[in-house]
Structure formats: structure tokens, C-alpha cells
XYZ file of C-alpha atoms in Angstrom:
352
model
C 114.306 108.234 165.605
C 115.407 111.692 164.496
C 114.762 114.899 166.408
C 112.885 117.169 164.045
C 114.071 117.011 160.444
C 117.770 116.306 161.072
C 119.891 113.156 160.873
C 123.211 113.578 162.667
C 126.029 111.177 161.856
C 129.048 111.189 164.153
C 132.237 109.799 162.571
C 135.223 108.724 164.692
C 138.327 106.603 164.159
C 141.803 105.573 165.276
C 141.295 105.547 169.027
C 144.315 103.235 169.510
C 143.082 102.629 173.052
C 146.079 100.504 174.068
C 148.505 103.307 173.230
C 146.670 106.165 174.919
C 145.857 104.200 178.071
C 149.602 103.944 178.708
C 149.518 107.727 179.093
C 146.443 107.684 181.303
C 144.095 108.746 178.529
C 140.931 106.853 177.557
C 140.767 107.978 173.938
C 137.474 106.312 172.975
C 135.468 106.856 176.142
C 136.646 110.457 176.495
C 135.332 111.297 173.027
C 131.990 109.662 173.813
C 131.754 111.568 177.096
C 132.566 114.820 175.305
C 129.731 114.238 172.854
C 127.214 113.474 175.581
C 128.323 115.768 178.406
C 130.935 118.188 177.051
C 134.627 118.409 177.901
C 136.585 119.681 180.890
C 138.251 122.360 178.742
C 134.964 123.915 177.657
C 134.027 121.787 174.677
C 130.267 121.611 174.337
C 128.151 118.471 174.148
C 126.292 117.697 170.932
C 123.508 115.469 169.650
C 124.045 112.565 167.281
C 121.878 109.693 166.082
C 124.388 107.009 165.100
C 128.165 106.788 164.962
C 130.485 105.121 162.462
C 133.853 104.088 163.905
C 136.399 103.533 161.150
C 138.861 101.260 162.893
C 142.271 100.988 164.547
C 140.845 100.270 167.965
C 144.115 98.709 169.125
C 147.423 100.478 169.576
C 149.654 97.437 169.192
C 152.046 96.665 166.354
C 151.433 93.031 167.247
C 148.176 91.137 166.806
C 145.695 92.399 169.427
C 144.764 90.258 172.399
C 141.711 89.717 174.576
C 142.861 92.195 177.212
C 142.754 95.060 174.733
C 139.447 93.767 173.420
C 137.991 94.024 176.920
C 139.417 97.531 177.171
C 137.621 98.618 173.996
C 134.307 97.204 175.231
C 134.819 98.903 178.585
C 135.455 102.265 176.947
C 132.374 101.897 174.752
C 130.347 101.442 177.951
C 131.051 105.102 178.804
C 128.129 105.956 176.526
C 125.054 106.564 178.656
C 122.731 108.163 176.092
C 123.487 105.763 173.242
C 123.391 101.968 173.451
C 126.257 99.954 171.990
C 124.171 99.236 168.892
C 124.277 102.912 167.866
C 127.946 102.416 166.923
C 128.728 100.809 163.543
C 132.336 99.618 163.275
C 134.842 98.642 160.579
C 138.255 97.079 161.086
C 141.551 98.934 160.654
C 145.029 97.686 159.796
C 146.187 97.557 163.432
C 143.203 95.409 164.423
C 144.251 92.486 162.228
C 145.157 89.045 163.467
C 147.765 86.996 161.613
C 146.934 85.240 158.370
C 146.071 81.648 159.164
C 144.531 82.330 162.561
C 141.165 80.650 162.908
C 138.652 82.168 162.516
C 139.787 84.953 160.182
C 140.057 88.305 161.964
C 138.839 86.706 165.168
C 139.708 89.686 167.428
C 137.576 92.225 165.570
C 134.742 89.740 165.173
C 134.819 88.863 168.869
C 135.138 92.294 170.438
C 133.750 94.805 167.877
C 131.371 92.411 166.152
C 129.311 94.561 163.758
C 126.991 91.690 162.804
C 126.341 90.413 166.322
C 128.180 87.088 166.057
C 129.579 87.298 169.583
C 127.147 89.306 171.690
C 128.497 87.740 174.891
C 131.848 89.465 174.378
C 131.039 92.527 172.268
C 127.730 93.522 173.811
C 126.313 94.048 170.306
C 122.773 92.700 169.829
C 121.759 93.242 166.222
C 118.095 92.949 167.146
C 118.566 96.260 168.944
C 120.163 98.062 166.010
C 118.235 101.224 165.052
C 119.082 100.360 161.429
C 119.375 96.724 160.409
C 122.767 95.417 159.309
C 122.943 93.155 156.257
C 126.137 91.350 155.280
C 129.221 90.075 157.091
C 131.917 91.532 159.322
C 133.991 92.128 156.157
C 131.396 94.069 154.200
C 127.957 95.070 155.373
C 125.336 97.689 154.660
C 122.469 99.442 156.376
C 119.916 102.075 155.380
C 118.952 105.315 157.078
C 116.052 106.848 155.207
C 117.257 107.166 151.612
C 120.917 106.790 152.610
C 122.724 103.478 152.090
C 125.913 102.937 154.083
C 128.523 100.541 152.640
C 131.014 99.426 155.291
C 134.312 97.992 153.979
C 136.811 96.073 156.120
C 140.566 96.347 155.757
C 142.203 92.950 155.088
C 145.566 93.530 156.706
C 145.541 89.942 157.987
C 146.693 88.635 154.582
C 150.337 87.565 153.980
C 152.981 90.213 153.370
C 153.376 92.563 151.640
C 149.654 93.095 152.243
C 149.497 92.426 155.954
C 151.188 90.874 158.935
C 152.998 88.124 157.069
C 154.310 85.064 158.887
C 155.714 86.877 161.898
C 154.020 88.810 164.651
C 155.129 92.296 163.757
C 153.244 94.300 161.180
C 149.856 95.816 160.844
C 151.480 97.357 157.789
C 149.905 100.713 156.912
C 149.039 100.061 153.247
C 145.303 99.453 152.895
C 143.749 96.346 151.367
C 140.315 95.051 150.496
C 139.504 91.601 149.138
C 138.239 90.806 145.653
C 134.983 89.701 147.240
C 134.536 93.025 149.009
C 135.350 94.976 145.847
C 132.750 93.024 143.861
C 130.183 93.456 146.637
C 130.833 97.206 146.785
C 130.318 97.665 143.034
C 127.147 95.576 143.136
C 125.695 97.591 146.019
C 126.461 100.880 144.281
C 124.607 99.708 141.168
C 121.656 98.524 143.251
C 121.389 101.882 145.011
C 121.948 104.308 142.142
C 118.839 106.303 143.084
C 119.843 106.674 146.728
C 122.465 108.593 148.684
C 125.444 106.248 149.062
C 128.117 106.588 151.755
C 131.158 104.307 151.763
C 132.911 103.935 155.115
C 136.368 102.363 155.274
C 139.472 102.644 157.393
C 141.541 104.001 154.508
C 140.960 106.700 151.947
C 141.666 106.037 148.269
C 144.556 107.351 146.218
C 145.063 111.088 145.724
C 141.846 112.207 147.356
C 142.712 113.764 150.731
C 145.754 114.737 152.792
C 148.835 112.523 152.202
C 147.088 109.932 150.018
C 149.563 110.016 147.144
C 152.319 107.484 146.541
C 155.009 107.708 149.250
C 153.302 110.624 151.005
C 152.324 108.594 154.072
C 155.773 107.361 155.098
C 157.833 110.169 153.606
C 155.658 112.707 155.391
C 156.142 110.997 158.741
C 152.504 110.024 159.142
C 153.122 106.259 159.069
C 155.948 103.948 160.029
C 158.058 102.550 157.215
C 157.997 98.780 156.742
C 159.979 97.961 153.609
C 158.322 94.557 153.208
C 154.869 96.049 153.625
C 154.410 98.394 150.596
C 155.377 101.691 152.292
C 154.668 103.607 149.068
C 150.958 102.937 149.577
C 150.836 103.569 153.305
C 148.013 106.137 153.280
C 145.381 104.628 150.999
C 143.822 101.385 149.768
C 146.845 100.122 147.867
C 145.781 96.507 147.358
C 142.538 95.291 145.801
C 142.799 91.550 146.144
C 146.466 90.786 145.483
C 146.931 93.575 142.957
C 149.021 96.547 144.157
C 148.257 100.122 143.114
C 145.784 98.951 140.488
C 143.602 102.055 140.595
C 140.534 99.832 140.314
C 138.426 101.720 142.853
C 139.443 105.068 141.402
C 138.792 103.873 137.834
C 135.339 102.618 138.739
C 134.409 105.947 140.320
C 135.858 107.830 137.361
C 133.980 105.810 134.735
C 130.686 105.932 136.619
C 130.774 109.392 138.082
C 129.017 110.397 140.130
C 128.554 106.857 141.454
C 128.141 107.769 145.128
C 128.099 110.727 147.488
C 130.513 110.384 150.391
C 133.616 108.347 151.213
C 134.485 108.417 154.910
C 137.943 107.195 155.912
C 140.706 107.930 158.379
C 144.024 106.153 159.088
C 146.303 109.179 158.561
C 146.523 111.087 161.847
C 146.970 114.811 161.448
C 145.727 118.230 162.526
C 142.601 119.679 160.849
C 144.431 122.329 158.801
C 146.959 119.967 157.250
C 147.397 120.110 153.446
C 149.720 117.899 151.389
C 150.224 118.584 147.675
C 147.062 120.659 147.594
C 144.894 118.058 149.332
C 143.224 118.761 152.669
C 141.022 116.533 154.839
C 137.873 117.123 152.799
C 138.029 117.185 149.012
C 135.893 116.341 145.984
C 136.934 114.012 143.150
C 134.956 111.884 140.673
C 131.857 113.790 141.828
C 132.318 112.260 145.300
C 133.025 114.014 148.601
C 135.978 112.476 150.442
C 136.510 113.114 154.149
C 139.416 112.006 156.313
C 137.914 111.792 159.790
C 141.396 111.413 161.291
C 142.134 110.251 164.806
C 140.936 110.185 168.410
C 144.388 109.161 169.650
C 146.807 111.689 171.036
C 149.838 109.466 171.462
C 149.865 106.918 168.632
C 152.162 108.673 166.158
C 153.877 112.020 165.775
C 151.100 113.902 163.990
C 148.061 113.251 166.220
C 145.467 115.862 167.109
C 142.373 114.226 168.675
C 139.289 115.114 166.658
C 136.081 113.773 165.128
C 133.444 115.013 162.696
C 129.698 115.507 162.722
C 127.709 115.257 159.480
C 124.220 116.783 159.564
C 121.640 115.809 156.943
C 118.463 117.881 156.709
C 115.214 116.534 155.334
C 114.591 117.846 151.816
C 118.130 119.225 151.418
C 120.967 118.039 149.177
C 123.579 119.797 151.319
C 125.392 118.100 154.214
C 126.901 120.284 156.912
C 130.220 119.052 158.348
C 131.728 120.190 161.643
C 135.031 119.253 163.266
C 135.267 118.684 167.028
C 138.637 119.013 168.775
C 138.775 116.723 171.812
C 141.766 118.461 173.380
C 142.988 122.049 173.382
C 146.342 121.268 171.771
C 145.557 122.738 168.332
C 142.837 125.213 169.301
C 140.176 125.471 171.985
C 138.395 122.222 172.762
C 135.087 121.922 170.933
C 133.944 122.990 167.484
C 136.708 124.222 165.204
C 135.069 126.629 162.776
C 137.898 126.827 160.164
C 137.259 123.152 159.357
C 133.516 123.500 158.743
C 132.294 122.508 155.289
C 129.051 122.304 153.297
C 128.967 119.353 150.892
C 126.634 118.882 147.944
C 125.211 115.381 147.459
C 123.250 113.928 144.558
C 119.810 113.729 146.171
C 117.946 115.482 148.973
C 117.869 113.516 152.209
C 114.548 111.966 153.183
C 113.354 109.383 155.697
């Protein structure tokens, strides 16, 4: 599977395809094309083995519809070197359907479909996955060598203040996971204590990376303010089950540190040099490396700078190299942005 002794993980998020297409930009397919063929502004192509996409496929403030689902699938088809099954997806707050719709989170399950429930629509055939998925659309895992990936879904479909409430408008920014997902996550961490563990979610957790403190998301202009949707927690997982700002994830990581190696999230769109209250995109806390992948969109919000990140694991090494790719030339030249490069220490050397 891997060329030589490297495993290359590409992390992307927040394409908001329905927003960017209104401006003539195919945010998801353009990023894929850049990775495989390079960009028109001089950005180079690069190799990757699998990709994690951390959500917010839709650009709507209303529940997404089938037309935007077809658009996402169409943009994924731009990949010519990587089949659809090389992309592992989680749901973001904008992707949620209303609470009470049947089945729960039908749009994500139909069109993104990480477990292959709806191959006819999504094009995902789990028998063709390079690394087998175990679990459900809400929380699933897969192994790459001695790495275990834990994929956590946002539950923004729940009633307000957690999610969309009874009306159509919402997709409130504050993050939420269910009690079931929280219990599953803790169990999987305990089961994999001798392995490299990477958690992938749409949101970061509190006070880890840029604008993840209370009120920083809305007050900083990163997220829209919805007073009935917990604006104080707009930039991180604010709800675990029905409990707001409980600190349960943070407490678990604190009491068991180091419990895992990497937390990959996104949700807060910003440029790669942004720092809020001393926190940048990549920081360490509880013995864990936290990385805000940020956004592919250029037009969904006021603080967007299209970018993605490449994580390179080397056989026998406990250091992960991280590079940031700029998909436009708005912030700096398209391609690799060297000021954002990082080397991260993990608990165990990578092996496969």
C-alpha cells in the first residue's frame, strides 16, 4: 500500500461546496485536483495514501438536500488516482438534518456514507476500502499499521440549543457528540493503549487551538451568532450528550495523559498564521497534539483561506511531519507554506 517506508495522511475539511459553487469555485474537486496534478498558480502535486475529510460538505444554513448531495459526489469524482474509498468522512454541523427526520442524519448517510450503507448514491463500497471500517456512521474506527483512527460524528441534528431545533434554520456552530459516542471513544482508547491513536472530528475541544475558548468563535467573527444555539461554545465540542461545557473530554484526557496522540479537527476557518489568546492551529495539551485542519472553502465566512494539511508518518519513527498546502494564492503563493510546517512527537514509532 505505502510507497517505501512512508504513510501519508491528507486531512481536509469544510469544503462548503454549495457556497463556493455560487462563486464558480469547486472547493472540494479543486483541492483533489491540486493534490494529484498541481494547481494553476504553481502549487505542486503531492502523494497521499488516504484522506480524512472532517465535515461541513454543505454550505447551507438549512438542512441539506439531494441536489447538494449529488454535487458533493460529483466533486469527489474529480479524483483520478484515488478511488472514492480512499476518503474517510465525518459529519459537520452544517451537514445535519432536522431532529425527527427519519432516518437520523439521512443526508450524510446517503451521500457521504462512511460505512457503505448507500453505495448506489454515495459510490462508497466498503469492500474496496484499503483499511476496513468498523462501527457506524456516527462513530467508526479503522487501523493503518499500528495507528487506530477514531472517527467521531457531530450531532447537530438534536433539538436546540444543541442543533437545528424545530425550525429549518440552524446548523448552530457549537459542537456536540452523543453519550454513546463518548462512551465508545473512551472504550476504544482503552483498547488501543499500546497503539498510536488519532481522533478525527469536525470540532476541536476547548482551549486547544485557535479560537477554541469560550466566546472566542462568535466574538472573533469566525462563526455566526445564534443566541438560541449556545454561541459561547461555537468553536469546540460544547455538548457531550445534553450536558453543556462539561469538560468531560478534556478531563478524561487530563486524567489519563497521554491517552492518545493526535486530535484532528477543523470547523473554524482562518488563515494559517492566526493566533488567538496564544493558541495557533497546532498545539499540544494533555500530551496530545491538536491540529485544526481549517477549511477548503473560500467564500463561506469572513475568515477563509483555502488550505489542507499533509501528515507524514515514517516507519520506525515517533515523529510526524506536518505540512500546510495553500490552495489559492490569497495568503501566500499556492502550494506548500513553510511557516506552518511542524514536527510532532507521538507516543510510539509508526510501523505497518
